[in-house]
Amino acid sequence: MEGNKLLAALCYFSVFFAPFLFPIIVYFVTKHERVKEHAKKSLLSHLIPIAIAMAAFGLFFIFAIVGIDGWIGLPFIGVVVGGIVHVVVIVWNIIKGIQVIQEAGGVYE
């Protein structure tokens, strides 16, 4: 297995060890366009759960400031939805990493 393919797959698998740092470093260090594309996609997929958590907490604070009744359960709903999304993103990253490893080698040379 060539190094570029492994590097592209590690961008997806980095959700377990360095979700933001590794894809950013790979994106700026590598010169291979296909690896840069995978680094960007994996970074965006790692940011999805953070964006959802920020949106849920933002809604919580907006509802608290405005005084809308029934906002007490929003943090719990946000945690549940965020957890589900996080699990889906982890599974998606594993699938994409395996697909990159199984791809034909011609595009990474």
Short mmCIF file of C-alpha atoms in Angstrom, two decimals:
data_model
loop_
_atom_site.label_atom_id
_atom_site.label_comp_id
_atom_site.label_asym_id
_atom_site.label_seq_id
_atom_site.Cartn_x
_atom_site.Cartn_y
_atom_site.Cartn_z
CA MET A 1 0.00 0.00 0.00
CA GLU A 2 1.49 3.34 -1.00
CA GLY A 3 1.96 6.14 1.49
CA ASN A 4 -0.54 8.57 -0.06
CA LYS A 5 -3.40 6.10 0.23
CA LEU A 6 -2.51 5.35 3.83
CA LEU A 7 -2.28 9.06 4.63
CA ALA A 8 -5.71 9.70 3.09
CA ALA A 9 -7.22 6.81 5.09
CA LEU A 10 -5.59 8.04 8.30
CA CYS A 11 -7.33 11.38 7.83
CA TYR A 12 -10.64 9.58 8.28
CA PHE A 13 -9.39 7.29 11.06
CA SER A 14 -8.04 10.31 12.94
CA VAL A 15 -11.53 10.76 14.40
CA PHE A 16 -10.20 8.46 17.15
CA PHE A 17 -6.87 10.14 17.91
CA ALA A 18 -6.64 13.71 16.51
CA PRO A 19 -9.92 14.70 14.85
CA PHE A 20 -9.01 18.25 13.84
CA LEU A 21 -5.26 18.45 14.04
CA PHE A 22 -4.28 15.54 11.78
CA PRO A 23 -6.43 16.43 8.73
CA ILE A 24 -5.34 20.09 8.93
CA ILE A 25 -1.67 19.12 9.05
CA VAL A 26 -2.09 16.67 6.16
CA TYR A 27 -3.98 19.25 4.11
CA PHE A 28 -1.22 21.84 4.40
CA VAL A 29 1.78 19.49 4.23
CA THR A 30 0.93 17.15 1.36
CA LYS A 31 1.22 18.11 -2.28
CA HIS A 32 -1.00 15.31 -3.57
CA GLU A 33 -4.43 16.67 -4.59
CA ARG A 34 -6.37 13.47 -3.90
CA VAL A 35 -4.99 13.29 -0.36
CA LYS A 36 -5.84 16.98 0.17
CA GLU A 37 -9.40 16.27 -0.94
CA HIS A 38 -9.75 13.44 1.58
CA ALA A 39 -8.19 15.57 4.33
CA LYS A 40 -10.71 18.34 3.67
CA LYS A 41 -13.67 15.94 3.63
CA SER A 42 -12.59 14.26 6.84
CA LEU A 43 -12.06 17.60 8.58
CA LEU A 44 -15.54 18.73 7.59
CA SER A 45 -17.04 15.48 8.84
CA HIS A 46 -15.21 15.94 12.15
CA LEU A 47 -16.70 19.43 12.49
CA ILE A 48 -20.34 18.35 12.02
CA PRO A 49 -20.92 17.20 15.65
CA ILE A 50 -19.30 20.39 16.96
CA ALA A 51 -21.55 22.55 14.78
CA ILE A 52 -24.66 20.71 15.97
CA ALA A 53 -23.62 21.04 19.63
CA MET A 54 -22.98 24.77 19.18
CA ALA A 55 -26.39 25.21 17.51
CA ALA A 56 -28.16 23.34 20.33
CA PHE A 57 -26.46 25.42 23.03
CA GLY A 58 -27.13 28.59 21.05
CA LEU A 59 -30.83 27.77 20.90
CA PHE A 60 -30.77 26.98 24.61
CA PHE A 61 -29.36 30.41 25.44
CA ILE A 62 -31.68 32.21 23.02
CA PHE A 63 -34.71 30.50 24.57
CA ALA A 64 -33.41 31.28 28.07
CA ILE A 65 -32.89 34.96 27.26
CA VAL A 66 -36.20 35.42 25.48
CA GLY A 67 -38.06 33.51 28.17
CA ILE A 68 -39.83 30.95 26.01
CA ASP A 69 -41.48 28.26 28.12
CA GLY A 70 -40.49 24.65 27.60
CA TRP A 71 -36.79 25.25 26.93
CA ILE A 72 -35.61 23.19 29.92
CA GLY A 73 -35.51 19.95 27.92
CA LEU A 74 -33.53 21.44 25.04
CA PRO A 75 -30.05 20.64 26.42
CA PHE A 76 -31.05 16.99 26.89
CA ILE A 77 -32.42 16.82 23.35
CA GLY A 78 -29.24 18.48 22.09
CA VAL A 79 -27.06 15.95 23.88
CA VAL A 80 -29.07 13.01 22.53
CA VAL A 81 -29.12 14.32 18.95
CA GLY A 82 -25.45 15.29 19.18
CA GLY A 83 -24.55 11.83 20.43
CA ILE A 84 -26.44 10.13 17.62
CA VAL A 85 -24.82 12.40 15.04
CA HIS A 86 -21.39 11.75 16.55
CA VAL A 87 -21.86 7.97 16.29
CA VAL A 88 -23.02 8.33 12.67
CA VAL A 89 -19.99 10.48 11.84
CA ILE A 90 -17.62 7.95 13.42
CA VAL A 91 -19.18 5.08 11.46
CA TRP A 92 -19.06 7.17 8.25
CA ASN A 93 -15.36 7.95 8.81
CA ILE A 94 -14.56 4.28 9.34
CA ILE A 95 -16.40 3.34 6.14
CA LYS A 96 -14.67 6.09 4.13
CA GLY A 97 -11.25 5.11 5.52
CA ILE A 98 -11.78 1.49 4.50
CA GLN A 99 -13.00 2.58 1.05
CA VAL A 100 -9.86 4.66 0.55
CA ILE A 101 -7.67 1.69 1.46
CA GLN A 102 -9.57 -0.54 -0.98
CA GLU A 103 -9.45 1.92 -3.92
CA ALA A 104 -7.36 1.20 -6.98
CA GLY A 105 -3.83 2.53 -6.53
CA GLY A 106 -3.59 4.51 -9.77
CA VAL A 107 -5.01 7.77 -8.45
CA TYR A 108 -2.57 7.98 -5.54
CA GLU A 109 0.70 7.56 -7.45
#
